[in-house]
Coordinates of C-alpha atoms in Angstrom, one line a residue:
M33 CA -111.2 -30.4 -0.6
K34 CA -110.0 -33.2 1.6
R35 CA -111.4 -35.6 -1.2
L36 CA -109.8 -33.7 -4.0
I37 CA -106.4 -34.1 -2.8
P38 CA -105.8 -37.6 -3.2
T39 CA -107.2 -37.2 -6.6
T40 CA -104.9 -34.4 -7.5
I41 CA -102.0 -36.2 -6.2
A42 CA -103.0 -39.4 -8.1
L43 CA -103.2 -37.4 -11.6
C44 CA -100.0 -35.9 -11.0
F45 CA -98.2 -38.8 -10.1
G46 CA -99.7 -40.6 -13.3
L47 CA -98.5 -37.9 -15.5
F48 CA -95.3 -38.0 -13.7
V49 CA -95.2 -41.8 -14.5
M50 CA -96.2 -41.5 -18.1
A51 CA -93.4 -38.7 -18.8
Q52 CA -90.9 -41.0 -18.0
P53 CA -89.2 -42.8 -21.0
S54 CA -89.0 -46.7 -21.1
F55 CA -85.7 -47.7 -19.4
N56 CA -83.5 -50.3 -21.4
G57 CA -80.5 -48.6 -22.0
L58 CA -81.7 -46.8 -25.0
N59 CA -82.1 -43.6 -23.2
T60 CA -81.7 -42.0 -19.7
D61 CA -82.5 -39.2 -17.7
L62 CA -81.9 -37.6 -14.4
G63 CA -85.1 -39.3 -13.7
N64 CA -84.5 -42.9 -14.3
L65 CA -80.6 -42.5 -14.3
Y66 CA -80.3 -44.6 -11.0
R67 CA -81.7 -47.6 -12.7
L68 CA -79.8 -50.7 -13.9
S69 CA -79.9 -51.8 -17.1
N70 CA -78.1 -54.9 -18.9
A71 CA -77.5 -52.6 -21.9
E72 CA -73.7 -52.7 -22.8
S73 CA -71.8 -49.5 -23.5
R74 CA -69.7 -49.4 -26.5
S75 CA -67.9 -46.5 -28.5
I76 CA -66.2 -46.2 -32.1
S77 CA -63.3 -43.5 -32.8
P78 CA -59.9 -44.0 -34.7
E79 CA -58.5 -45.5 -31.6
N80 CA -61.4 -48.3 -32.0
F81 CA -62.7 -48.2 -35.5
T82 CA -64.8 -51.4 -34.6
G83 CA -65.9 -50.6 -31.2
E84 CA -65.1 -54.1 -30.0
K85 CA -64.7 -54.7 -26.3
G86 CA -61.2 -54.1 -25.0
K87 CA -59.9 -53.1 -28.4
G88 CA -59.4 -49.5 -27.5
G89 CA -56.0 -47.7 -28.0
M90 CA -54.2 -50.6 -29.6
A91 CA -52.6 -48.7 -32.4
I92 CA -48.6 -48.9 -32.4
P93 CA -46.4 -45.9 -33.3
T94 CA -44.8 -47.1 -36.4
N95 CA -44.8 -45.4 -40.0
P96 CA -47.4 -47.9 -41.9
S97 CA -48.3 -47.1 -45.6
V98 CA -51.6 -47.6 -44.8
R99 CA -53.8 -44.4 -44.7
N100 CA -55.8 -43.7 -41.4
V101 CA -53.8 -45.8 -39.2
N102 CA -51.2 -44.4 -36.4
N103 CA -51.5 -40.9 -37.9
S104 CA -49.9 -39.3 -34.9
S105 CA -46.8 -41.8 -35.2
H106 CA -44.0 -39.4 -35.0
A107 CA -45.8 -37.8 -31.7
A108 CA -45.9 -40.8 -29.7
Q109 CA -43.1 -42.3 -31.2
E110 CA -41.2 -42.1 -27.4
L111 CA -44.2 -43.3 -25.5
G112 CA -45.2 -46.6 -27.4
Q113 CA -48.8 -48.6 -27.5
G114 CA -51.6 -47.2 -25.4
W115 CA -50.7 -43.3 -25.7
K116 CA -52.4 -41.4 -28.4
V117 CA -51.3 -42.7 -31.6
N118 CA -54.5 -42.7 -33.7
P119 CA -56.9 -39.9 -32.7
K120 CA -58.0 -39.1 -36.4
I121 CA -58.6 -39.9 -40.0
I122 CA -57.9 -38.2 -43.2
V123 CA -60.6 -38.0 -46.1
N124 CA -59.4 -37.5 -49.3
S125 CA -61.0 -35.0 -52.0
K126 CA -64.0 -37.0 -53.4
E127 CA -63.6 -40.2 -51.1
T128 CA -66.1 -41.7 -48.7
F129 CA -65.1 -43.1 -45.6
T130 CA -67.0 -45.4 -43.3
L131 CA -67.0 -43.9 -39.9
A132 CA -68.8 -47.0 -38.1
Q133 CA -70.4 -50.1 -39.0
I134 CA -72.3 -51.7 -36.1
E135 CA -74.1 -55.2 -35.9
G136 CA -76.8 -56.0 -33.5
S137 CA -79.7 -54.0 -32.0
G138 CA -78.9 -50.9 -30.2
A139 CA -79.0 -47.1 -30.4
I140 CA -76.3 -44.2 -31.3
Q141 CA -76.4 -41.9 -28.3
H142 CA -74.2 -39.7 -28.7
I143 CA -71.4 -38.2 -32.0
W144 CA -68.9 -35.9 -31.0
M145 CA -66.7 -34.7 -34.3
T146 CA -64.3 -32.0 -35.3
T147 CA -62.8 -31.2 -38.6
S148 CA -59.2 -29.5 -39.6
S149 CA -61.3 -26.9 -41.8
N150 CA -64.8 -25.4 -42.0
S151 CA -65.7 -26.5 -45.4
W152 CA -68.6 -28.1 -43.5
R153 CA -70.9 -27.9 -46.4
W154 CA -68.5 -30.3 -48.8
L155 CA -68.2 -33.0 -46.0
V156 CA -71.5 -35.1 -46.3
L157 CA -73.0 -37.4 -43.4
R158 CA -74.9 -40.4 -44.2
I159 CA -76.5 -43.0 -41.7
Y160 CA -78.2 -46.4 -42.8
W161 CA -80.4 -48.2 -40.7
D162 CA -80.6 -52.2 -40.9
D163 CA -79.2 -52.9 -44.4
E164 CA -81.1 -50.5 -46.1
K165 CA -79.9 -49.2 -49.7
T166 CA -80.9 -45.3 -49.2
P167 CA -79.5 -43.4 -46.2
S168 CA -82.0 -42.1 -43.7
V169 CA -79.9 -39.6 -42.9
E170 CA -78.3 -37.4 -45.5
C171 CA -77.0 -33.9 -45.0
P172 CA -73.7 -31.7 -45.0
L173 CA -71.9 -32.0 -41.8
G174 CA -72.1 -28.4 -41.0
D175 CA -76.2 -28.3 -41.2
F176 CA -76.4 -31.5 -39.1
F177 CA -74.7 -29.6 -36.2
C178 CA -76.3 -26.1 -37.0
Q179 CA -73.3 -24.5 -38.7
G180 CA -74.9 -23.9 -42.1
W181 CA -72.3 -21.2 -43.0
N182 CA -69.2 -22.8 -42.7
T183 CA -68.4 -20.1 -40.0
Y184 CA -68.3 -21.5 -35.9
S185 CA -71.2 -20.4 -33.7
S186 CA -71.8 -22.0 -30.4
V187 CA -74.8 -23.9 -29.9
V188 CA -76.4 -25.0 -26.4
S189 CA -79.3 -27.1 -27.1
Q190 CA -80.7 -30.6 -25.6
A191 CA -80.4 -32.3 -28.9
V192 CA -77.0 -30.1 -30.2
C193 CA -74.3 -28.6 -28.7
V194 CA -71.0 -26.7 -30.5
N195 CA -68.4 -25.9 -28.1
P196 CA -65.3 -24.0 -28.3
A197 CA -63.6 -24.3 -31.1
R198 CA -66.3 -26.0 -33.4
G199 CA -66.7 -29.0 -31.2
F200 CA -69.8 -31.0 -32.8
N201 CA -71.9 -32.9 -30.3
C202 CA -75.1 -34.5 -31.4
Y203 CA -77.5 -36.4 -28.7
W204 CA -80.4 -37.6 -30.8
Q205 CA -81.3 -40.9 -29.8
M206 CA -80.9 -43.3 -32.8
P207 CA -82.0 -46.8 -32.4
F208 CA -81.6 -49.5 -34.7
R209 CA -82.5 -53.3 -35.1
K210 CA -80.0 -55.0 -37.0
G211 CA -77.3 -52.5 -37.3
C212 CA -76.0 -49.4 -38.4
K213 CA -73.7 -47.7 -41.3
M214 CA -72.2 -44.1 -40.9
T215 CA -70.2 -42.6 -43.5
I216 CA -68.5 -39.2 -44.5
E217 CA -68.2 -38.0 -47.9
N218 CA -65.5 -35.1 -48.9
I219 CA -66.7 -33.8 -52.2
N220 CA -64.4 -30.8 -52.1
P221 CA -62.6 -31.3 -55.5
E222 CA -59.3 -30.1 -54.0
K223 CA -58.8 -30.6 -50.3
A224 CA -58.5 -33.5 -47.8
S225 CA -60.1 -32.8 -44.6
S226 CA -58.7 -34.3 -41.0
V227 CA -62.0 -35.9 -39.0
Y228 CA -61.7 -36.3 -35.4
Y229 CA -64.8 -38.3 -34.1
Q230 CA -66.3 -40.3 -31.6
V231 CA -69.7 -42.6 -32.1
D232 CA -71.0 -43.7 -28.2
Y233 CA -73.7 -46.3 -28.6
T234 CA -75.3 -49.0 -26.8
L235 CA -76.2 -52.5 -27.7
T236 CA -79.5 -53.4 -26.1
E237 CA -83.2 -54.7 -26.8
V238 CA -85.0 -52.0 -29.1
P239 CA -88.8 -51.6 -28.0
Q240 CA -91.3 -52.9 -31.0
D241 CA -92.6 -49.2 -31.1
A242 CA -89.1 -47.3 -31.5
A243 CA -88.9 -45.2 -35.0
Y244 CA -85.9 -44.8 -36.8
F245 CA -84.2 -41.3 -36.8
H246 CA -84.1 -39.3 -40.5
A247 CA -82.5 -36.0 -41.4
Q248 CA -83.0 -34.4 -44.8
F249 CA -81.4 -31.4 -46.0
R250 CA -82.6 -28.9 -48.8
R251 CA -81.4 -26.0 -49.9
T252 CA -82.4 -22.9 -52.5
P253 CA -80.1 -20.0 -52.7
Y254 CA -82.6 -18.1 -54.6
C255 CA -86.3 -18.8 -53.3
E256 CA -88.3 -18.2 -56.6
D257 CA -91.9 -18.3 -55.2
S258 CA -91.1 -17.0 -51.9
V259 CA -92.5 -20.3 -50.0
F260 CA -89.6 -22.8 -49.6
T261 CA -90.3 -26.4 -48.9
I262 CA -88.7 -27.7 -45.8
L263 CA -89.8 -31.5 -45.9
D264 CA -92.3 -33.2 -48.3
G265 CA -92.5 -36.9 -49.6
V266 CA -92.3 -38.5 -46.2
K267 CA -94.5 -41.8 -46.0
G268 CA -95.8 -43.8 -43.1
Q269 CA -96.2 -43.2 -39.6
G270 CA -93.6 -41.1 -37.5
H271 CA -93.4 -37.6 -35.8
F272 CA -91.4 -34.5 -36.8
V273 CA -88.9 -33.6 -34.2
G274 CA -87.2 -30.4 -35.3
V275 CA -85.3 -28.2 -37.9
Y276 CA -82.1 -26.2 -38.3
M277 CA -82.2 -23.3 -40.6
A278 CA -79.6 -21.1 -42.6
W279 CA -81.4 -18.0 -43.7
G280 CA -79.5 -15.4 -45.9
L281 CA -81.0 -12.4 -47.2
H282 CA -80.6 -10.6 -50.4
N283 CA -82.6 -7.5 -49.3
N284 CA -82.4 -5.0 -46.5
G285 CA -85.0 -5.0 -43.7
W286 CA -87.1 -7.4 -41.6
W287 CA -87.1 -10.7 -43.0
G288 CA -88.9 -13.2 -40.6
E289 CA -92.7 -12.5 -41.0
G290 CA -93.6 -15.9 -43.0
E291 CA -95.5 -18.3 -41.6
I292 CA -94.3 -22.1 -41.3
K293 CA -97.2 -24.4 -41.7
F294 CA -97.5 -28.3 -41.2
Y295 CA -99.8 -30.3 -43.8
L296 CA -100.5 -33.5 -42.2
D297 CA -102.0 -36.8 -43.5
G298 CA -103.7 -35.9 -46.4
D299 CA -103.9 -31.9 -46.1
K300 CA -104.2 -30.0 -49.2
E301 CA -104.4 -26.2 -49.8
F302 CA -104.4 -25.6 -46.0
P303 CA -102.8 -26.8 -43.5
T304 CA -103.8 -28.4 -40.1
I305 CA -100.6 -26.5 -37.9
C306 CA -100.3 -22.7 -38.8
G307 CA -97.9 -20.8 -37.6
T308 CA -97.7 -16.9 -36.9
G309 CA -94.4 -15.5 -38.1
L310 CA -90.7 -16.9 -38.2
E311 CA -89.3 -15.5 -34.8
D312 CA -92.5 -16.6 -33.2
Y313 CA -91.8 -20.2 -34.5
F314 CA -88.4 -20.2 -33.4
C315 CA -89.8 -19.1 -30.0
G316 CA -88.7 -15.4 -30.1
A317 CA -90.7 -12.1 -30.9
Y318 CA -90.6 -9.0 -32.2
D319 CA -87.8 -9.0 -34.9
F320 CA -85.5 -10.7 -32.1
T321 CA -84.5 -7.1 -31.3
P322 CA -85.3 -6.0 -27.9
D323 CA -83.7 -2.7 -28.2
K324 CA -84.9 -1.9 -31.6
K325 CA -81.3 -1.8 -32.8
R326 CA -79.4 -5.0 -33.1
Y327 CA -80.4 -9.0 -33.0
E328 CA -80.0 -10.9 -29.9
K329 CA -78.7 -14.3 -30.1
Y330 CA -80.3 -16.9 -27.7
C331 CA -79.6 -20.8 -27.0
T332 CA -82.3 -22.7 -25.1
P333 CA -82.7 -26.5 -24.8
Y334 CA -85.3 -26.1 -27.5
A335 CA -85.2 -23.2 -29.3
G336 CA -82.3 -20.5 -30.6
L337 CA -81.0 -17.7 -32.6
C338 CA -77.5 -19.3 -32.6
Q339 CA -76.0 -17.2 -35.4
V340 CA -76.1 -13.8 -36.8
I341 CA -73.7 -12.5 -39.5
E342 CA -73.9 -9.2 -40.1
P343 CA -72.8 -6.7 -42.5
D344 CA -69.4 -5.6 -41.4
G345 CA -68.5 -2.3 -43.6
T346 CA -65.9 -4.6 -45.6
K347 CA -66.2 -4.7 -49.5
Y348 CA -67.5 -8.0 -50.1
N349 CA -69.4 -9.1 -46.5
T350 CA -72.5 -7.3 -47.0
Q351 CA -75.4 -10.0 -46.4
Q352 CA -77.1 -10.7 -43.4
R353 CA -77.0 -14.3 -42.4
F354 CA -78.9 -16.1 -39.7
G355 CA -78.8 -19.6 -37.9
L356 CA -81.9 -20.8 -36.3
Y357 CA -83.0 -24.2 -34.5
R358 CA -86.3 -25.5 -32.9
W359 CA -86.7 -28.9 -31.7
H360 CA -89.8 -30.6 -30.8
I361 CA -88.6 -32.7 -28.1
V362 CA -91.4 -31.8 -25.5
D363 CA -93.9 -31.0 -28.4
P364 CA -93.4 -33.5 -31.5
I365 CA -95.3 -33.1 -34.3
R366 CA -97.2 -36.6 -35.0
F367 CA -98.5 -37.8 -38.3
K368 CA -100.0 -41.2 -39.7
K369 CA -99.5 -41.2 -43.1
D370 CA -97.7 -38.5 -44.4
I371 CA -96.3 -34.7 -43.5
R372 CA -95.6 -31.6 -45.6
I373 CA -93.6 -28.6 -43.8
T374 CA -93.0 -25.0 -45.5
I375 CA -92.0 -21.9 -44.5
Q376 CA -93.0 -18.7 -46.1
D377 CA -90.1 -16.3 -47.7
L378 CA -91.8 -12.7 -46.3
G379 CA -90.5 -9.2 -44.9
W380 CA -91.7 -5.8 -44.8
K381 CA -91.1 -3.3 -47.8
L382 CA -89.2 -0.7 -46.3
N383 CA -90.7 2.3 -47.8
R384 CA -94.4 1.3 -47.4
N385 CA -96.2 1.2 -44.2
R386 CA -97.0 -2.2 -43.0
V387 CA -97.1 -3.4 -46.4
Y388 CA -95.3 -7.5 -47.0
L389 CA -92.5 -8.3 -49.0
A390 CA -92.5 -11.4 -50.9
Q391 CA -88.6 -12.1 -50.8
H392 CA -86.3 -14.6 -52.3
S393 CA -83.8 -15.5 -49.9
D394 CA -81.0 -17.9 -49.6
I395 CA -82.6 -20.6 -47.3
A396 CA -81.3 -24.0 -46.5
T397 CA -82.5 -26.5 -43.9
T398 CA -82.5 -29.9 -42.2
A399 CA -85.3 -31.3 -40.8
F400 CA -85.2 -34.1 -38.2
W401 CA -88.0 -36.5 -37.8
Y402 CA -88.4 -40.2 -36.4
Q403 CA -90.7 -42.7 -38.7
A404 CA -91.6 -46.5 -39.2
E405 CA -89.5 -47.9 -42.1
P406 CA -89.0 -48.2 -45.1
H407 CA -88.6 -44.1 -45.8
A408 CA -89.3 -42.7 -49.2
T409 CA -86.4 -41.6 -51.1
F410 CA -85.0 -38.4 -50.4
P411 CA -84.4 -35.8 -53.1
K412 CA -81.2 -35.5 -54.7
L413 CA -78.5 -33.9 -52.7
P414 CA -77.6 -30.2 -54.2
S415 CA -74.7 -30.5 -56.4
L416 CA -71.1 -28.9 -55.3
D417 CA -72.0 -25.4 -56.6
E418 CA -75.7 -25.5 -55.0
L419 CA -74.1 -26.3 -51.6
A420 CA -71.3 -23.8 -51.6
V421 CA -71.4 -20.8 -49.4
E422 CA -70.5 -17.8 -51.4

């Protein structure tokens, strides 16, 4: 026994060391938060559009004709420069605004955002790395922050937090080597939107093996063949780190029997990883209903049923809708050449004992993954009507 103890300690210590992320200012946790770094902290917001050192809060409360500048001039007119003068931007209908333009190497560490309205499906977030022509992130704002139904729901997780009232926070680490461009497009044909935001990032060296963050949105209002494709067409080496899913029913009864399947590195008919049911994949069990009567929402660091919208007896609000997330932060799905992910749209037939029902649900997903660039071109974003929450 005495001979085993040192070996056991050495093994445990070795695992602990390997589990700690490399420290260069790109990421920190409680395990290495005390360590010094030469990284430089920066932040972009309407109070400092460029993120330059010593250039924050310089707006003067006047009444300029230029949009997006000094938009709280009246409120701050008695206080002057240095007070809360320019906290937001206005993104007009059918307009794209550049939220951030960063040069150099580093990483986005945190994004905070909120808007004046909840038409989040019609605000499209895009992020480009290192002068690329097509975005690595393209997603409706709400779905990126686990709010796919244009209705606020609290989210408490390691990667995304949504706090009262509709304060959106993202903590995915997003490294870049040459620069970063982040835009928001308002595709609403009629209304402008006020957008409050802050992009916190670090300027530092990026490790050679650091991959780039990607997020892709897909939606079908009526799943024809009862199999929904979450992600496909990805080429290159990388790892899948999570999915947010907005699931709406067109039928009654339990809806989450479908299996999620991960086809890795050339898999054809059969996948390498096959789940056992939707609620199992999202780390729940038995229909998310411990009392057999009502769904129970939950939020954990890595998985959650963060939203349940049930019929309330009114004339038109009759469909059940759900929001779910699953983050593969400690268990990423690795691929070397390609990855394809599907989930079956499967429930139970109400009047048949234990017989599956092939459903045709309204499903929207946002897939999150890291990979080496270049990435394959994304499918075309759905149209205005196809994005709408009806």
